[in-house]
Amino acid sequence: MKLSLHLAWRFLRDGRAQSLLILAGVAIGVAAFVFVASIISSLQRDLIARTLGAQAQVTVTPREASSRALLEAPGALVARRVEPPVPRRRSFDGWPRYARALERTPGVSAVCPRVSGPALAGRGASEEAVVVVGADPARLRRIIDLAPRLVGGRYAAGGDRALVGDGLAEALGLRVGAPFRVSTDRGAVTLRVVGIFDTGAAALDDAWVVTSLRTAQTITGRAGDVTELDARVEDLYAAESIARSFAARTGLEATSWMQRSRDLLIALRAQDQSSYMIQLFVMLAVAMGIASVLVVSVVQRRGQIGILRAIGTSRRTVLAVFLWQGVILGAVGAVLGIALGVAFAIGLGQVTPFPIEPEPSGLAIAASVSLATGLVAALLPARRAATMDPAAAIRGDA
Amino acid sequence: MSAPLLEAVGLTKSFGEGEARVDVLHDVTLRIERSELIALVGASGSGKSTLLNLLGLLDRPSAGTLRLDGRDTEQLDEEARTELRSERLGFVFQAHHLVPALTVVENVMMPAAVRAGGFDEAARARALALLASVGLEGQGDRWPRQLSGGMAQRVAVARALMNAPPLVLADEPTGNLDTQSSDQVFALLLREQAERSTALVVVTHDPTLASRCARVVRLVDGRIVADGPPDQVLLDTRARRV
Ligand SMILES: Nc1ncnc2c1ncn2[C@@H]1O[C@H](COP(=O)(O)OP(=O)(O)O)[C@@H](O)[C@H]1O
Ligand SMILES: [Mg+2]
């Protein structure tokens, strides 16, 4: 191995101009790979943060009572009218147990029991329809993080303290510290604004009143109860399958963002695919570049390879010499290309509306892909070199 | 009597198939003893290189047997033959003398590096000593393209001797050189052969050079037509030429 690595290095050094040229090619290819991956993943991170930052990735609720057809048989034509069930107040029996089960489910990284209910918020003569959201503030942060989006006040909830969106604050003329009225058919309470958030999602900013679980339970008349369990998952795209299997296991209803935000899902998938295609074609071009340079090198070095074989260099060593050349080109190209790609991506990030941050995992993938590409590209030339007939190579004929 | 160093019996070599078949060697039988010095002579195209390639395990005969140290080399696979080349044989070729991608001393070390799996310091010291003995002291870190033809061929001689092989095969080692370097390289080969008592088979066109070898083998159209001391075989040439 030491010998083949040394010879590989010598061959690359000997064909300096060619080696540098192909190295530049590999570096540019890897840079394009890293650049595309960084932009797409940053774009997606931004898109996801803006769209999914305001909703739970997986939501678990008690099963909805649904109307069923009376007769269901293949080919049977049944006239029916589906009557939606009358909305009624369902309680989420045994939710603490389900919350623990959901927390232990592989792939789930955080769970937050939450109570939500409609109410009217008012101050003086103005009134707005709102959604009272109650949850443990620390748990809620791991699902929907309002803390970094505060434009005033601080992140706290409980007692009579509540967080409101900037839309609602404006509509009611609320400032931090201001009291306001929250009423339902069961009565009214007075809360105090402790913080104002701006998430960019109108559904939250114009309507949410976030308090502690206890306060919201009191307002909505659900003592000890919750309306849903929200969860965050480790792999965004595993949300649907986690939701499905949890629903099947517990008989509860579980939905994922993938169901709720189909358009976003399709957009993300299309971006992923175009990014993979670009990366695939770039690396194919790199592989062909390396392969053609090495094939030429094998042909040019026929005589040298013949001599090496004649004086006892094994086929395996000759094979390794050319595989190493591919690996070295892939490795050095990866280092240069990653540096170049990251520099480009960060440079572009200065002028994009969203930050571009290359992911370490993406860089690791780029490095492995580059190494593998170098190795695979070297296979054919290496085989040609190793199977060369030394007598013919020394004679210098085909 | 112990087994000869190398014993070829009934070697035949053909290239190509059917119509295009060329029979290059016919029924060549040759024994080479330890530390023997043999000149192989013959007209261009008579099959000298082909025979040397067979003796050097670089090619396989179409028929016949070849024993090296009493071992039948035809039974061995390519890997074992490659190993045998590295351990028992040294080569000096007319063209492509050195590997231009390697330094001079690395070229010399190469046969040892193949054995050890890498270049090591002990081998480097031996290679530098060999370079000194062929008159190339201090040239180890130069590149082959910086050397003259005669110097390059002396490096090739040093390389052939690196593993102290019992048999060195030299195919027209002086063919590309001017008379002065040619004489130098040939003298060097003979001196090293005598000092190290390795066997040497050297192909040459030059009767003066051939006459310095104890035994001369003449090849005509792929057959050995004469094998004996130079005065017999080379006189024979002159007789033929007249
Ligand atoms: N690989 C080959 N294929 C076909 N013919 C060959 C091959 N190698 C050698 N020959 C032929 O064999 C004959 C002897 O060649 P060679 O051994 O090189 O002769 P010499 O070294 O004595 O000049 C020549 O006619 C040459 O054309
Ligand atoms: Mg020849």
XYZ file of C-alpha atoms and ligand atoms in Angstrom:
668
model
C 0.000 0.000 0.000
C 2.846 2.348 0.850
C 4.503 1.522 -2.461
C 1.359 2.008 -4.548
C 0.544 5.291 -2.805
C 4.082 6.524 -3.412
C 3.961 5.557 -7.085
C 0.508 7.148 -7.475
C 1.842 10.371 -6.042
C 4.880 10.229 -8.353
C 2.707 9.645 -11.409
C 0.444 12.567 -10.530
C 3.495 14.735 -9.941
C 5.053 13.621 -13.209
C 1.908 14.564 -15.138
C 1.626 17.827 -13.232
C -0.174 19.893 -15.866
C -2.807 17.208 -16.407
C -3.158 16.570 -12.683
C -3.671 20.250 -11.880
C -6.178 20.640 -14.686
C -8.282 17.704 -13.585
C -7.909 18.762 -9.962
C -9.373 22.138 -10.918
C -12.194 20.257 -12.661
C -12.908 18.133 -9.587
C -12.720 21.174 -7.308
C -15.163 23.130 -9.460
C -17.487 20.134 -9.592
C -17.403 19.662 -5.828
C -17.829 23.426 -5.350
C -20.950 23.325 -7.541
C -22.164 20.325 -5.541
C -21.649 22.106 -2.217
C -23.013 25.388 -3.532
C -26.242 23.873 -4.857
C -26.719 21.787 -1.716
C -26.122 24.781 0.573
C -28.502 27.044 -1.296
C -31.277 24.485 -1.581
C -30.995 23.389 2.033
C -30.847 26.969 3.320
C -33.778 27.931 1.127
C -35.706 24.993 2.481
C -34.752 25.774 6.043
C -36.086 29.279 5.535
C -39.249 28.070 3.838
C -39.858 25.476 6.532
C -39.161 27.922 9.327
C -41.593 30.391 7.848
C -44.308 27.881 7.013
C -43.877 25.199 9.642
C -42.496 27.441 12.347
C -46.073 28.314 13.187
C -47.485 24.795 13.287
C -46.695 21.519 14.921
C -45.093 18.888 12.738
C -47.319 16.193 14.201
C -50.621 16.826 15.980
C -52.460 14.163 17.963
C -56.149 14.600 18.886
C -58.902 12.302 20.154
C -60.642 10.429 17.343
C -63.255 12.406 15.472
C -66.679 10.732 15.387
C -67.384 10.229 11.683
C -70.381 9.069 9.711
C -69.981 5.814 7.871
C -71.852 4.487 4.867
C -74.336 1.841 5.859
C -73.310 -0.534 3.133
C -69.829 -0.806 1.782
C -69.108 -3.409 -0.848
C -66.939 -3.286 -3.956
C -68.995 -2.188 -6.933
C -71.981 -1.328 -4.810
C -73.504 2.036 -5.518
C -74.804 3.613 -2.385
C -76.760 6.802 -2.254
C -75.835 8.583 0.899
C -75.553 11.929 2.437
C -72.777 12.405 4.822
C -73.965 14.344 7.792
C -71.056 15.963 9.574
C -71.185 15.113 13.232
C -72.464 17.824 15.433
C -69.431 19.547 16.933
C -69.318 18.787 20.546
C -66.877 19.176 23.308
C -64.789 16.029 23.467
C -62.369 15.429 26.237
C -58.958 13.921 25.636
C -59.117 11.076 28.101
C -55.806 9.769 29.344
C -53.742 12.425 27.543
C -50.799 12.359 29.995
C -50.301 8.688 29.210
C -50.474 9.348 25.471
C -48.092 12.279 25.840
C -45.551 9.977 27.479
C -46.066 7.337 24.791
C -45.586 9.934 22.066
C -42.435 11.208 23.750
C -40.983 7.694 23.784
C -41.809 7.101 20.116
C -38.590 6.803 18.092
C -38.053 9.837 15.873
C -40.031 12.181 18.123
C -37.841 14.855 19.666
C -40.325 16.949 21.651
C -43.955 16.812 22.799
C -46.170 19.608 24.054
C -49.715 19.070 25.382
C -51.783 22.071 24.455
C -55.277 23.397 24.988
C -56.771 25.675 22.355
C -60.155 27.273 22.180
C -61.988 30.210 20.633
C -62.653 33.356 22.603
C -63.184 37.071 22.177
C -60.506 39.491 23.236
C -61.464 43.023 23.956
C -60.218 46.300 25.220
C -62.514 49.208 25.614
C -64.954 49.098 22.732
C -62.895 47.013 20.315
C -63.193 43.231 20.158
C -61.376 40.568 18.159
C -61.953 36.854 17.730
C -58.930 35.027 19.126
C -57.612 31.576 19.859
C -56.554 31.029 23.419
C -53.541 28.729 23.438
C -52.360 27.249 26.671
C -49.182 25.251 27.089
C -46.165 24.911 29.285
C -43.947 27.757 27.939
C -40.780 25.655 27.979
C -42.447 22.796 26.117
C -44.151 25.112 23.637
C -40.772 26.600 22.701
C -39.630 23.247 21.324
C -42.672 23.075 19.016
C -43.300 26.684 18.060
C -40.585 28.967 19.295
C -41.975 32.426 19.943
C -39.081 33.627 22.118
C -36.788 34.761 19.284
C -39.721 36.416 17.555
C -40.636 38.719 20.404
C -40.761 42.350 19.382
C -41.516 43.522 22.890
C -41.668 42.260 26.459
C -40.352 38.857 27.447
C -41.151 35.206 26.987
C -43.280 34.165 29.946
C -46.801 32.979 30.540
C -48.906 31.904 33.501
C -51.301 33.469 35.929
C -52.722 36.447 34.114
C -49.729 36.927 31.871
C -50.170 36.299 28.152
C -48.251 36.633 24.906
C -50.068 38.171 21.962
C -49.193 38.665 18.313
C -48.360 42.088 16.928
C -51.484 42.007 14.713
C -53.771 41.547 17.679
C -51.811 44.065 19.722
C -52.294 46.642 17.017
C -55.992 45.880 16.544
C -56.667 46.278 20.254
C -54.050 48.957 20.903
C -52.157 46.745 23.346
C -48.700 47.430 24.698
C -46.578 45.348 27.005
C -48.103 45.492 30.461
C -51.554 46.440 29.188
C -54.579 44.532 30.537
C -57.237 43.126 28.182
C -60.425 41.128 28.451
C -60.846 37.559 27.256
C -64.399 36.258 27.214
C -66.210 33.100 26.286
C -69.789 31.962 26.788
C -68.711 30.886 30.216
C -67.472 34.273 31.439
C -64.614 36.712 31.179
C -61.119 37.078 32.656
C -58.604 39.849 32.477
C -55.116 39.048 31.213
C -52.041 41.222 30.959
C -49.690 41.435 27.943
C -46.226 40.184 28.939
C -44.765 39.937 25.445
C -45.626 40.676 21.813
C -44.465 38.330 19.022
C -44.208 38.697 15.266
C -43.952 35.304 13.528
C -44.922 36.494 10.058
C -47.807 34.005 10.027
C -51.096 35.951 10.155
C -52.958 33.068 11.784
C -50.745 33.471 14.843
C -49.982 37.153 14.853
C -53.609 38.249 14.528
C -55.304 35.670 16.715
C -53.161 33.902 19.264
C -53.300 34.611 22.935
C -50.698 32.372 24.568
C -50.955 31.615 28.260
C -50.125 28.786 30.587
C -51.961 25.496 30.334
C -53.780 26.166 33.601
C -55.037 29.626 32.599
C -56.217 28.439 29.194
C -57.955 25.443 30.767
C -59.828 27.820 33.034
C -60.823 30.144 30.180
C -61.991 27.331 27.901
C -63.622 25.354 30.665
C -61.441 22.299 30.237
C -60.045 21.766 33.686
C -57.325 19.131 33.589
C -57.901 18.504 29.910
C -56.044 19.316 26.686
C -57.235 19.497 23.089
C -54.133 18.146 21.391
C -50.613 16.859 21.719
C -48.101 18.605 19.472
C -44.860 16.951 18.502
C -41.600 17.782 16.767
C -39.790 15.040 14.868
C -36.095 14.552 14.137
C -36.552 13.917 10.435
C -39.082 16.280 8.939
C -40.009 13.812 6.222
C -40.670 11.031 8.700
C -43.528 13.046 10.248
C -46.263 11.344 8.235
C -45.163 7.796 8.937
C -44.674 8.564 12.621
C -48.164 10.083 12.751
C -49.684 7.088 10.986
C -48.071 4.474 13.157
C -48.896 6.374 16.337
C -52.523 6.657 15.234
C -52.651 2.955 14.431
C -51.098 2.053 17.774
C -53.334 4.235 19.933
C -56.572 4.640 18.003
C -56.118 8.396 18.254
C -56.151 10.808 15.353
C -52.700 11.958 14.264
C -51.936 14.324 11.420
C -48.617 15.589 10.137
C -47.563 18.775 8.398
C -47.123 16.673 5.275
C -50.877 16.155 5.154
C -51.744 19.688 6.133
C -49.220 21.432 3.837
C -49.257 19.345 0.653
C -48.107 22.229 -1.526
C -45.100 22.877 0.649
C -44.269 19.194 0.633
C -44.439 19.032 -3.164
C -42.298 22.151 -3.479
C -39.677 20.755 -1.101
C -39.608 17.419 -2.907
C -39.220 19.122 -6.285
C -36.355 21.212 -4.931
C -34.692 18.151 -3.477
C -35.003 16.310 -6.749
C -33.653 19.096 -8.894
C -30.809 19.513 -6.435
C -30.023 15.769 -6.621
C -30.173 15.849 -10.412
C -27.768 18.778 -10.630
C -25.422 17.081 -8.166
C -25.638 13.779 -10.008
C -24.804 15.316 -13.371
C -21.992 17.397 -11.927
C -20.415 14.336 -10.320
C -20.900 12.284 -13.505
C -19.014 14.968 -15.412
C -16.299 14.914 -12.740
C -16.094 11.120 -12.921
C -15.746 11.193 -16.696
C -13.078 13.874 -16.409
C -11.024 11.830 -13.952
C -11.541 8.629 -15.930
C -10.462 10.165 -19.231
C -7.356 11.753 -17.742
C -6.378 8.455 -16.127
C -7.067 6.470 -19.317
C -4.778 8.823 -21.213
C -2.220 8.506 -18.436
C -2.337 4.689 -18.647
C -1.798 4.820 -22.405
C 1.028 7.336 -22.079
C 2.710 5.256 -19.398
C 2.483 1.903 -21.161
C 6.261 1.604 -21.276
C 6.684 2.594 -17.621
C 3.977 0.206 -16.501
C 5.615 -2.537 -18.581
C 8.978 -1.891 -16.899
C 7.387 -1.844 -13.454
C 5.646 -5.131 -14.157
C 8.824 -6.653 -15.645
C 10.883 -5.890 -12.564
C 8.344 -7.584 -10.357
C 5.586 -5.096 -9.534
C 2.417 -7.121 -9.037
C -0.820 -6.530 -10.921
C -2.457 -5.644 -7.633
C 0.094 -2.922 -6.969
C -0.358 -1.467 -10.464
C -4.136 -1.543 -9.949
C -3.728 0.210 -6.608
C -1.428 2.853 -8.135
C -4.191 4.023 -10.439
C -6.972 3.669 -7.863
C -4.908 5.828 -5.520
C -4.570 8.451 -8.209
C -8.371 8.599 -8.459
C -8.706 8.763 -4.681
C -6.040 11.479 -4.351
C -7.694 13.564 -7.075
C -11.062 13.034 -5.358
C -9.696 13.903 -1.911
C -7.677 16.973 -2.822
C -10.469 18.078 -5.165
C -12.940 17.695 -2.295
C -10.897 19.882 0.040
C -10.439 22.618 -2.562
C -14.006 22.285 -3.842
C -15.593 22.435 -0.406
C -13.598 25.552 0.463
C -14.583 27.132 -2.842
C -18.245 26.088 -2.596
C -18.597 27.303 0.989
C -16.968 30.621 0.063
C -19.360 31.045 -2.875
C -22.388 30.099 -0.800
C -21.492 32.467 2.026
C -20.779 35.204 -0.510
C -24.164 34.733 -2.113
C -25.736 34.628 1.343
C -24.784 38.292 1.748
C -27.328 39.283 -0.888
C -30.134 36.717 -0.416
C -33.119 37.503 1.823
C -32.416 34.333 3.805
C -29.111 33.255 5.404
C -27.054 30.601 3.594
C -25.371 28.208 5.982
C -23.667 25.136 4.509
C -24.466 22.114 6.667
C -21.541 20.053 8.019
C -23.421 16.892 7.060
C -23.776 18.205 3.513
C -20.049 18.887 3.364
C -19.290 15.398 4.653
C -21.536 13.997 1.921
C -19.766 16.109 -0.709
C -16.386 14.835 0.496
C -17.484 11.181 0.444
C -19.128 11.571 -2.955
C -15.935 13.118 -4.319
C -13.763 10.308 -2.930
C -16.129 7.651 -4.231
C -16.285 9.368 -7.609
C -12.479 9.404 -7.832
C -12.300 5.734 -6.905
C -15.043 4.631 -9.314
C -13.632 6.754 -12.122
C -10.226 5.127 -11.634
C -11.573 1.562 -11.802
C -11.525 1.176 -15.565
C -8.119 2.817 -16.182
C -6.651 0.877 -13.248
C -7.915 -2.414 -14.664
C -6.429 -1.555 -18.036
C -3.088 -0.796 -16.446
C -3.082 -3.933 -14.314
C -3.954 -6.329 -17.122
C -1.417 -4.874 -19.532
C 0.914 -7.485 -21.012
C 4.401 -6.456 -19.848
C 6.174 -7.960 -22.882
C 3.929 -6.044 -25.303
C 4.167 -2.859 -23.249
C 7.956 -2.962 -23.285
C 8.002 -3.725 -27.032
C 5.783 -0.672 -27.360
C 3.100 -2.233 -29.580
C -0.619 -2.547 -28.998
C 25.496 -32.513 -10.677
C 23.110 -29.901 -9.302
C 20.243 -28.519 -11.384
C 21.240 -25.714 -13.742
C 20.117 -22.183 -12.920
C 17.824 -22.157 -15.895
C 16.855 -24.917 -18.261
C 14.760 -24.361 -21.390
C 13.727 -27.416 -23.362
C 12.009 -27.342 -26.759
C 10.800 -23.740 -26.459
C 8.509 -22.749 -29.290
C 6.783 -19.419 -29.637
C 4.176 -18.357 -32.175
C 2.248 -15.130 -32.377
C -1.255 -14.819 -33.829
C -3.725 -17.419 -35.061
C -4.501 -19.159 -38.345
C -3.389 -17.279 -41.482
C -1.753 -14.533 -39.404
C 0.302 -16.972 -37.351
C 4.007 -16.247 -37.131
C 6.316 -18.910 -35.746
C 9.139 -17.003 -34.137
C 11.003 -19.615 -32.080
C 11.453 -23.281 -32.972
C 12.475 -25.935 -30.494
C 14.986 -23.854 -28.549
C 16.866 -25.798 -25.910
C 19.258 -23.934 -23.625
C 20.926 -24.521 -20.247
C 22.296 -21.657 -18.263
C 24.598 -22.430 -15.334
C 25.156 -20.245 -12.308
C 27.470 -17.231 -12.942
C 27.671 -17.999 -16.613
C 28.246 -15.178 -19.101
C 26.452 -15.640 -22.399
C 26.179 -13.383 -25.447
C 23.069 -13.932 -27.561
C 23.687 -12.880 -31.155
C 21.678 -13.012 -34.356
C 20.241 -10.864 -37.088
C 17.437 -8.459 -36.396
C 14.151 -10.361 -36.300
C 15.810 -13.677 -35.517
C 13.880 -13.942 -32.226
C 16.412 -12.795 -29.615
C 14.016 -10.514 -27.751
C 11.272 -13.102 -27.928
C 13.597 -15.686 -26.383
C 14.758 -13.270 -23.695
C 11.124 -12.474 -22.813
C 10.458 -16.193 -22.353
C 13.596 -16.696 -20.241
C 12.619 -13.630 -18.178
C 9.069 -14.950 -17.526
C 7.613 -11.923 -19.278
C 5.858 -14.136 -21.787
C 4.809 -17.790 -21.973
C 6.048 -20.235 -24.617
C 3.600 -21.876 -27.040
C 5.297 -25.198 -26.293
C 8.266 -26.452 -24.304
C 9.284 -26.180 -20.683
C 11.262 -23.659 -18.722
C 12.776 -24.466 -15.357
C 14.223 -21.823 -13.076
C 16.106 -23.202 -10.033
C 14.574 -26.549 -10.928
C 11.013 -25.199 -10.735
C 8.680 -25.589 -13.685
C 7.623 -22.015 -14.364
C 4.694 -23.015 -16.564
C 2.853 -24.342 -13.521
C 2.943 -20.932 -11.854
C 0.234 -18.312 -12.072
C 0.935 -14.728 -13.075
C 1.354 -13.611 -9.490
C 3.955 -16.260 -8.695
C 5.825 -15.516 -11.942
C 5.816 -11.811 -11.063
C 7.263 -12.621 -7.660
C 9.899 -14.852 -9.233
C 10.868 -12.027 -11.595
C 11.350 -9.676 -8.683
C 13.431 -12.133 -6.661
C 15.480 -14.126 -9.186
C 15.840 -11.903 -12.264
C 17.287 -8.583 -13.280
C 16.464 -6.815 -16.534
C 18.203 -4.231 -18.696
C 16.233 -3.112 -21.742
C 17.228 -1.241 -24.849
C 14.376 1.298 -24.737
C 12.293 2.681 -21.843
C 15.250 2.169 -19.582
C 13.929 3.972 -16.543
C 10.623 5.090 -15.044
C 10.688 8.865 -15.656
C 8.172 9.550 -12.862
C 10.641 8.228 -10.256
C 13.941 9.741 -9.156
C 17.162 7.977 -10.141
C 17.620 6.357 -6.736
C 13.962 5.310 -6.612
C 14.390 3.613 -9.972
C 17.293 1.637 -8.561
C 15.380 0.845 -5.358
C 12.267 -0.279 -7.217
C 13.014 -4.062 -7.210
C 13.617 -3.930 -3.438
C 10.555 -1.732 -2.905
C 8.418 -4.315 -4.682
C 9.645 -6.935 -2.238
C 9.349 -4.776 0.895
C 6.102 -3.063 -0.115
C 7.676 0.368 0.077
C 10.832 2.437 -0.143
C 12.944 2.109 2.983
C 16.178 3.619 4.206
C 18.252 0.424 4.090
C 17.308 -0.084 0.442
C 18.118 3.533 -0.258
C 21.602 3.126 1.176
C 22.203 -0.001 -0.927
C 20.861 1.759 -4.034
C 23.170 4.726 -3.483
C 26.130 2.347 -3.070
C 25.163 0.623 -6.327
C 24.907 3.986 -8.065
C 28.374 4.823 -6.801
C 29.704 1.518 -8.110
C 28.342 2.300 -11.610
C 30.013 5.719 -11.449
C 26.940 7.775 -10.597
C 27.786 9.014 -7.130
C 25.568 11.901 -6.036
C 23.109 11.521 -8.908
C 20.423 9.751 -6.861
C 18.018 12.642 -6.491
C 18.061 13.650 -10.138
C 15.346 12.694 -12.586
C 15.923 10.247 -15.450
C 15.266 12.934 -18.073
C 18.259 14.879 -16.735
C 20.633 12.011 -17.560
C 22.435 11.131 -20.785
C 21.621 7.818 -22.499
C 24.789 6.192 -21.167
C 24.129 7.366 -17.617
C 20.511 6.159 -17.802
C 21.673 2.748 -18.937
C 24.165 2.550 -16.069
C 21.268 3.321 -13.698
C 19.359 0.491 -15.354
C 22.302 -1.843 -14.688
C 22.323 -0.793 -11.040
C 18.583 -1.450 -10.848
C 18.980 -4.911 -12.386
C 21.494 -5.749 -9.642
C 19.462 -4.295 -6.758
C 18.036 -7.592 -5.508
C 21.302 -9.441 -6.283
C 19.491 -11.781 -8.699
C 21.232 -14.967 -9.855
C 20.350 -14.129 -13.478
C 20.446 -10.824 -15.358
C 18.944 -10.520 -18.841
C 20.066 -7.594 -20.977
C 18.397 -6.962 -24.327
C 20.706 -4.849 -26.493
C 21.683 -2.704 -23.503
C 24.076 -0.708 -25.648
C 21.975 -0.595 -28.792
C 20.997 3.052 -28.419
C 24.371 4.336 -27.246
C 27.389 5.870 -28.971
C 30.541 3.740 -29.104
C 32.196 5.288 -26.067
C 29.192 4.939 -23.685
C 28.454 1.586 -25.225
C 31.913 0.321 -24.270
C 31.526 1.784 -20.770
C 28.157 0.174 -20.121
C 29.277 -3.172 -21.497
C 32.455 -3.133 -19.414
C 30.361 -2.278 -16.388
C 27.984 -5.186 -17.012
C 30.872 -7.618 -17.349
C 32.629 -6.282 -14.261
C 29.509 -6.500 -12.090
C 28.759 -9.951 -13.485
C 32.231 -11.157 -12.532
C 32.275 -9.471 -9.128
C 28.850 -10.686 -8.082
C 29.070 -13.948 -9.980
C 25.583 -13.628 -11.343
C 24.718 -15.264 -14.629
C 24.270 -12.789 -17.488
C 22.647 -13.217 -20.879
C 23.330 -10.196 -23.040
C 21.932 -9.620 -26.507
C 24.302 -7.723 -28.774
C 24.955 -7.062 -32.438
C 28.543 -6.137 -31.842
C 30.956 -9.063 -32.426
C 33.714 -7.269 -30.516
C 31.495 -7.052 -27.448
C 30.251 -10.612 -27.923
C 33.816 -11.882 -28.165
C 34.378 -10.827 -24.541
C 31.852 -13.394 -23.342
C 32.875 -16.947 -22.547
C 29.920 -18.417 -24.380
C 28.103 -17.180 -27.466
C 24.715 -18.431 -28.673
C 23.681 -17.623 -32.233
C 20.044 -17.510 -33.294
C 18.982 -17.734 -36.944
C 15.274 -17.594 -37.811
C 14.275 -18.671 -34.338
C 16.660 -21.633 -34.111
C 19.912 -21.978 -32.202
C 22.480 -22.678 -34.876
C 25.639 -22.308 -32.818
C 26.439 -22.409 -29.111
C 30.012 -22.345 -27.875
C 33.124 -20.263 -27.178
C 33.352 -16.979 -29.116
C 36.215 -18.000 -31.376
C 34.128 -20.888 -32.755
C 30.756 -19.158 -33.008
C 32.001 -15.779 -34.139
C 34.469 -17.267 -36.637
C 31.543 -19.188 -37.896
C 29.817 -15.819 -38.495
C 32.623 -14.492 -40.546
C 32.664 -17.699 -42.490
C 28.942 -17.277 -43.153
C 29.203 -13.658 -44.024
C 31.889 -14.241 -46.614
N 3.898 -9.877 -30.353
C 4.296 -10.225 -31.599
N 3.366 -10.474 -32.525
C 3.726 -10.832 -33.774
N 4.967 -10.963 -34.147
C 5.957 -10.734 -33.275
C 5.662 -10.350 -31.947
N 6.827 -10.196 -31.277
C 7.812 -10.474 -32.174
N 7.282 -10.785 -33.368
C 8.045 -11.177 -34.552
O 8.983 -12.135 -34.189
C 10.146 -11.978 -34.888
C 11.299 -11.909 -33.929
O 11.235 -10.725 -33.194
P 12.280 -10.358 -32.039
O 12.271 -11.465 -31.075
O 11.958 -9.002 -31.555
O 13.644 -10.371 -32.851
P 15.048 -9.738 -32.464
O 14.970 -9.289 -31.050
O 15.992 -10.848 -32.687
O 15.256 -8.604 -33.383
C 10.000 -10.724 -35.736
O 9.695 -11.114 -37.065
C 8.850 -10.023 -35.091
O 8.112 -9.328 -36.105
Mg 15.201 -7.397 -30.208
